Amino acid sequence: MTQAIRSNKTINAKTIKTTAMHVAVIAVMATAVVGCNRGIKPVVNDPVKLVQIAQPISVLQPVFSTDVGSKKASSKDPLDLQVGYANSQIVTASRGGDLIGFGSTGQRLWSVNVGDQITGGVALDALSQTAIISTRSGQVMAFDSATGAKRWQTQLTGSVLTPALISNNRVVLSANDGFLHGLSLQNGQSVWQFATQVPAISIRGSAAPTLLDAKTALLATADGRLHAITIDNGLPQWSRRVGIGAGSSEVERMSDVDGMPVVDKNQLFAISYSGQLLGIDLASSQVMFVNELASLKSLAVNNQQVIATSLDGKVVAYNRTNGQVLWESDELAYRHLTNPVMIGNYIAVGDFDGVVHLFDPASGKIVSRVQTKGALSSLQVQGSRLLTQSTSGQVAIWQLAG
């Protein structure tokens, strides 16, 4: 997602289009944000031009696409709205406040306007047929995903910029003020809150909560930590630091973990803005490796690899056991990449121009591309389908060919 510096002292978001390597430049930007604005512009690297694929193969086939954008939308927040998908239900949200339900092949079933800018969502629970969204004013709302009827709404202490985690009769959310919330799925009442440390300056945005195991939520926070929280009652189980910032200024010391951690085969992987990629063996609680790479995006894993996209547009595959670099691609340098995802036997990565690139995980070569409209900030996979929603509100769903 597009990120901006957030300050506890003066919240005045400004888009960062640079890399962690330019710490001095970012420090100047931060001074402009929280101090006197002298109009100093950051150095921006031009995105590389795409090279035509010599022998492209067909990997993805379009299922449907639709535009859910709104003229009432505001670009004040760095939004990364995501498609809610469960079984045959699809629910999308627009920046302008529209929540829309679709059938599996794209037929529009219902539409409601929530009366506020939607900043987080859509989380969709198939069992209870519930869609959860969050708004700019800090409201969390639950809707019947089959009909669009509102079930409840709850006011939080801060806004939420990521989809909720729905599990164990709880709705778990990470608010932008550092509080983690556990709400009742039935009525939205607050069951627990967990306060985390909020740095003086951090990246505006947060990682979506995810499951560590059947009863535990894993949450990444702006202070560079991972927190394991019991979903039912909010009791903390453990906390571990991932991001370690270094430098004399608050900007240089930013260590946000904004990419959702990945848990797979009793291994945990996480990456920070300050440049630490961490692999942990959960059975022994031992660190398997720490590598140097800066990112604000979630990771992807397959049987042999953990894959990351860096702030400067590199795609890197590591051995998931020892952290050895298997390959690195700079073919998409400075193209403001999404998180990588595994779709079938391929690695998919989106960019600012609405292009989804498919990599061969063995060679690191791009073998296929598909195109949508508008900048992409994240990708999702549900089964054999790839889901995208651009920042301009273009929703597209592709099916794995064959």
XYZ file of N, CA and C in Angstrom, residues 163-261:
297
model
N -7.842 -5.193 6.780
C -8.966 -6.085 7.072
C -8.838 -6.726 8.451
N -9.981 -7.006 9.056
C -10.008 -7.676 10.359
C -9.694 -9.158 10.195
N -9.352 -9.793 11.299
C -9.266 -11.249 11.386
C -10.530 -11.735 12.076
N -11.269 -12.640 11.440
C -12.483 -13.206 12.028
C -12.196 -14.659 12.392
N -12.236 -14.958 13.692
C -11.914 -16.309 14.154
C -12.404 -16.488 15.579
N -12.844 -17.686 15.924
C -13.230 -18.023 17.302
C -14.270 -17.058 17.863
N -15.245 -16.704 17.036
C -16.323 -15.807 17.463
C -15.811 -14.410 17.823
N -14.649 -14.050 17.291
C -14.076 -12.741 17.547
C -13.743 -12.034 16.234
N -13.804 -10.711 16.299
C -13.321 -9.857 15.220
C -12.104 -9.127 15.776
N -10.932 -9.443 15.253
C -9.683 -8.879 15.770
C -9.193 -7.806 14.808
N -8.921 -6.610 15.353
C -8.517 -5.477 14.525
C -7.305 -4.782 15.132
N -6.499 -4.193 14.254
C -5.337 -3.414 14.670
C -5.582 -1.963 14.283
N -5.813 -1.101 15.278
C -6.118 0.307 15.023
C -4.835 1.116 14.884
N -4.967 2.271 14.240
C -3.801 3.082 13.932
C -3.255 3.836 15.143
N -3.939 3.756 16.280
C -3.450 4.410 17.494
C -2.677 3.455 18.396
N -2.410 2.235 17.896
C -1.624 1.274 18.655
C -2.425 0.289 19.470
N -3.754 0.409 19.478
C -4.587 -0.529 20.233
C -5.018 -1.693 19.341
N -4.954 -2.898 19.897
C -5.503 -4.085 19.263
C -6.835 -4.385 19.931
N -7.852 -4.695 19.133
C -9.205 -4.874 19.648
C -9.721 -6.267 19.324
N -10.429 -6.856 20.278
C -11.174 -8.085 20.059
C -12.644 -7.824 20.309
N -13.467 -7.933 19.268
C -14.904 -7.681 19.370
C -15.673 -8.986 19.240
N -16.877 -9.007 19.795
C -17.770 -10.146 19.607
C -18.273 -10.158 18.172
N -18.193 -11.297 17.514
C -18.699 -11.411 16.151
C -20.213 -11.267 16.118
N -20.897 -11.650 17.199
C -22.359 -11.612 17.220
C -22.915 -10.193 17.297
N -22.338 -9.363 18.177
C -22.945 -8.046 18.409
C -21.971 -6.874 18.365
N -20.689 -7.137 18.144
C -19.717 -6.060 18.031
C -19.222 -5.486 19.340
N -19.689 -6.008 20.468
C -19.246 -5.482 21.756
C -17.763 -5.776 21.983
N -17.091 -4.826 22.641
C -15.673 -4.994 22.931
C -15.477 -6.077 23.985
N -14.661 -7.069 23.670
C -14.347 -8.149 24.606
C -12.989 -7.889 25.263
N -12.039 -7.390 24.477
C -10.723 -7.082 25.031
C -10.011 -6.027 24.189
N -9.049 -5.364 24.824
C -8.144 -4.435 24.163
C -6.723 -4.739 24.618
N -5.784 -4.505 23.721
C -4.372 -4.701 24.047
C -3.600 -3.503 23.516
N -2.928 -2.780 24.408
C -2.199 -1.567 24.025
C -0.760 -1.906 23.660
N -0.292 -1.356 22.545
C 1.098 -1.527 22.137
C 1.793 -0.172 22.152
N 3.097 -0.210 22.154
C 3.879 1.024 22.166
C 3.826 1.678 20.794
N 3.516 2.974 20.762
C 3.441 3.716 19.508
C 4.641 4.648 19.419
N 5.523 4.466 18.438
C 6.675 5.358 18.304
C 6.241 6.786 17.983
N 7.139 7.731 18.220
C 6.837 9.129 17.920
C 6.551 9.319 16.438
N 7.266 8.593 15.587
C 7.055 8.653 14.136
C 7.042 7.229 13.605
N 6.064 6.932 12.768
C 5.993 5.606 12.165
C 5.352 5.723 10.796
N 5.352 4.606 10.069
C 4.696 4.563 8.768
C 3.198 4.472 8.988
N 2.425 5.315 8.287
C 0.974 5.279 8.432
C 0.437 4.059 7.697
N -0.021 3.110 8.459
C -0.464 1.832 7.927
C -0.144 0.767 8.954
N -0.637 -0.430 8.739
C -0.365 -1.511 9.690
C -0.581 -2.849 9.003
N -0.042 -3.886 9.621
C -0.245 -5.237 9.112
C -1.585 -5.772 9.587
N -2.254 -6.514 8.729
C -3.506 -7.154 9.132
C -3.210 -8.280 10.113
N -4.054 -8.481 11.119
C -3.875 -9.623 12.023
C -3.992 -10.932 11.252
N -3.279 -11.944 11.705
C -3.347 -13.253 11.078
C -3.327 -14.325 12.160
N -3.560 -15.565 11.775
C -3.574 -16.669 12.738
C -2.174 -17.233 12.940
N -1.783 -17.380 14.202
C -0.579 -18.130 14.540
C -0.929 -19.608 14.664
N -2.042 -19.883 15.335
C -2.618 -21.218 15.396
C -4.123 -21.055 15.589
N -4.828 -22.138 15.856
C -6.289 -22.091 15.890
C -6.838 -21.154 16.957
N -6.074 -20.901 18.014
C -6.575 -20.090 19.122
C -5.794 -18.800 19.341
N -4.821 -18.535 18.473
C -3.909 -17.416 18.714
C -3.806 -16.515 17.497
N -3.917 -15.208 17.732
C -3.720 -14.213 16.683
C -2.294 -13.692 16.742
N -1.747 -13.395 15.580
C -0.411 -12.818 15.479
C -0.552 -11.421 14.904
N -0.040 -10.434 15.629
C -0.184 -9.047 15.221
C 1.178 -8.378 15.178
N 1.429 -7.651 14.097
C 2.667 -6.895 13.937
C 2.375 -5.420 14.178
N 3.322 -4.712 14.791
C 3.051 -3.348 15.221
C 4.141 -2.379 14.770
N 3.849 -1.083 14.957
C 4.722 -0.021 14.470
C 6.042 0.061 15.212
N 6.133 -0.548 16.386
C 7.391 -0.520 17.132
C 8.313 -1.671 16.753
N 7.973 -2.377 15.664
C 8.832 -3.442 15.158
C 8.670 -4.778 15.833
N 7.557 -4.983 16.527
C 7.353 -6.215 17.282
C 6.234 -7.078 16.698
N 6.302 -8.365 17.033
C 5.209 -9.299 16.812
C 4.618 -9.653 18.167
N 3.285 -9.705 18.241
C 2.598 -10.057 19.475
C 1.687 -11.249 19.213
N 1.815 -12.281 20.028
C 0.906 -13.427 19.979
C -0.149 -13.233 21.060
N -1.423 -13.163 20.645
C -2.524 -12.832 21.544
C -3.574 -13.942 21.497
N -4.035 -14.389 22.653
C -5.134 -15.355 22.702
C -6.392 -14.693 22.158
N -6.988 -15.275 21.128
C -8.101 -14.641 20.427
C -9.316 -14.470 21.329
N -9.600 -15.445 22.146
C -10.818 -15.417 22.954
C -10.817 -14.303 23.990
N -9.699 -14.121 24.700
C -9.696 -13.179 25.828
C -8.648 -12.077 25.745
N -7.821 -12.074 24.705
C -6.846 -11.006 24.530
C -5.596 -11.116 25.371
N -5.398 -12.238 26.059
C -4.215 -12.384 26.900
C -2.969 -12.562 26.032
N -1.905 -11.795 26.318
C -0.676 -11.930 25.533
C 0.056 -13.224 25.869
N 0.588 -13.890 24.850
C 1.363 -15.117 25.056
C 2.859 -14.846 24.967
N 3.252 -14.083 23.964
C 4.649 -13.681 23.849
C 4.766 -12.485 22.915
N 5.902 -11.835 22.979
C 6.212 -10.706 22.110
C 7.654 -10.853 21.651
N 7.907 -10.561 20.389
C 9.267 -10.689 19.849
C 9.563 -9.510 18.925
N 10.752 -8.955 19.056
C 11.150 -7.846 18.192
C 11.653 -8.382 16.854
N 11.194 -7.732 15.765
C 11.659 -8.050 14.418
C 12.455 -6.883 13.857
N 11.828 -5.696 13.836
C 12.486 -4.517 13.293
C 13.377 -3.847 14.317
N 14.600 -3.503 13.893
C 15.552 -2.813 14.763
C 16.091 -1.615 14.001
N 15.570 -0.435 14.309
C 16.028 0.777 13.648
C 17.322 1.275 14.272
N 18.136 1.947 13.459
C 19.403 2.486 13.949
C 19.622 3.860 13.341
N 20.122 4.783 14.147
C 20.394 6.125 13.657
C 20.141 7.152 14.730
N 20.459 8.388 14.407
C 20.343 9.457 15.393
C 18.972 10.111 15.404
N 18.217 9.987 14.303
C 16.911 10.642 14.220
C 15.790 9.632 14.397
N 14.596 10.138 14.722
C 13.431 9.268 14.889
C 13.069 8.583 13.581
N 13.280 9.271 12.463
C 12.964 8.681 11.160
C 13.904 7.518 10.862
N 15.191 7.696 11.145
C 16.155 6.621 10.906
C 15.872 5.401 11.778
N 15.238 5.627 12.922
C 14.976 4.524 13.850
C 13.617 3.865 13.624
N 12.876 4.271 12.590
C 11.592 3.628 12.314
C 11.806 2.146 12.002
N 10.987 1.300 12.603
C 11.190 -0.153 12.468
C 9.875 -0.894 12.255
N 8.889 -0.232 11.644
C 7.561 -0.801 11.460
C 7.596 -2.183 10.812
N 6.700 -3.044 11.284
C 6.411 -4.297 10.586
C 5.003 -4.142 10.026
N 4.911 -3.684 8.774
C 3.619 -3.419 8.148
C 3.157 -4.553 7.247
N 4.055 -5.474 6.918
C 3.666 -6.648 6.155
C 3.167 -7.737 7.088
N 2.082 -8.388 6.709
C 1.517 -9.444 7.548
C 2.500 -10.608 7.667
N 2.843 -11.036 8.888
C 3.730 -12.192 9.050
C 3.114 -13.443 8.423
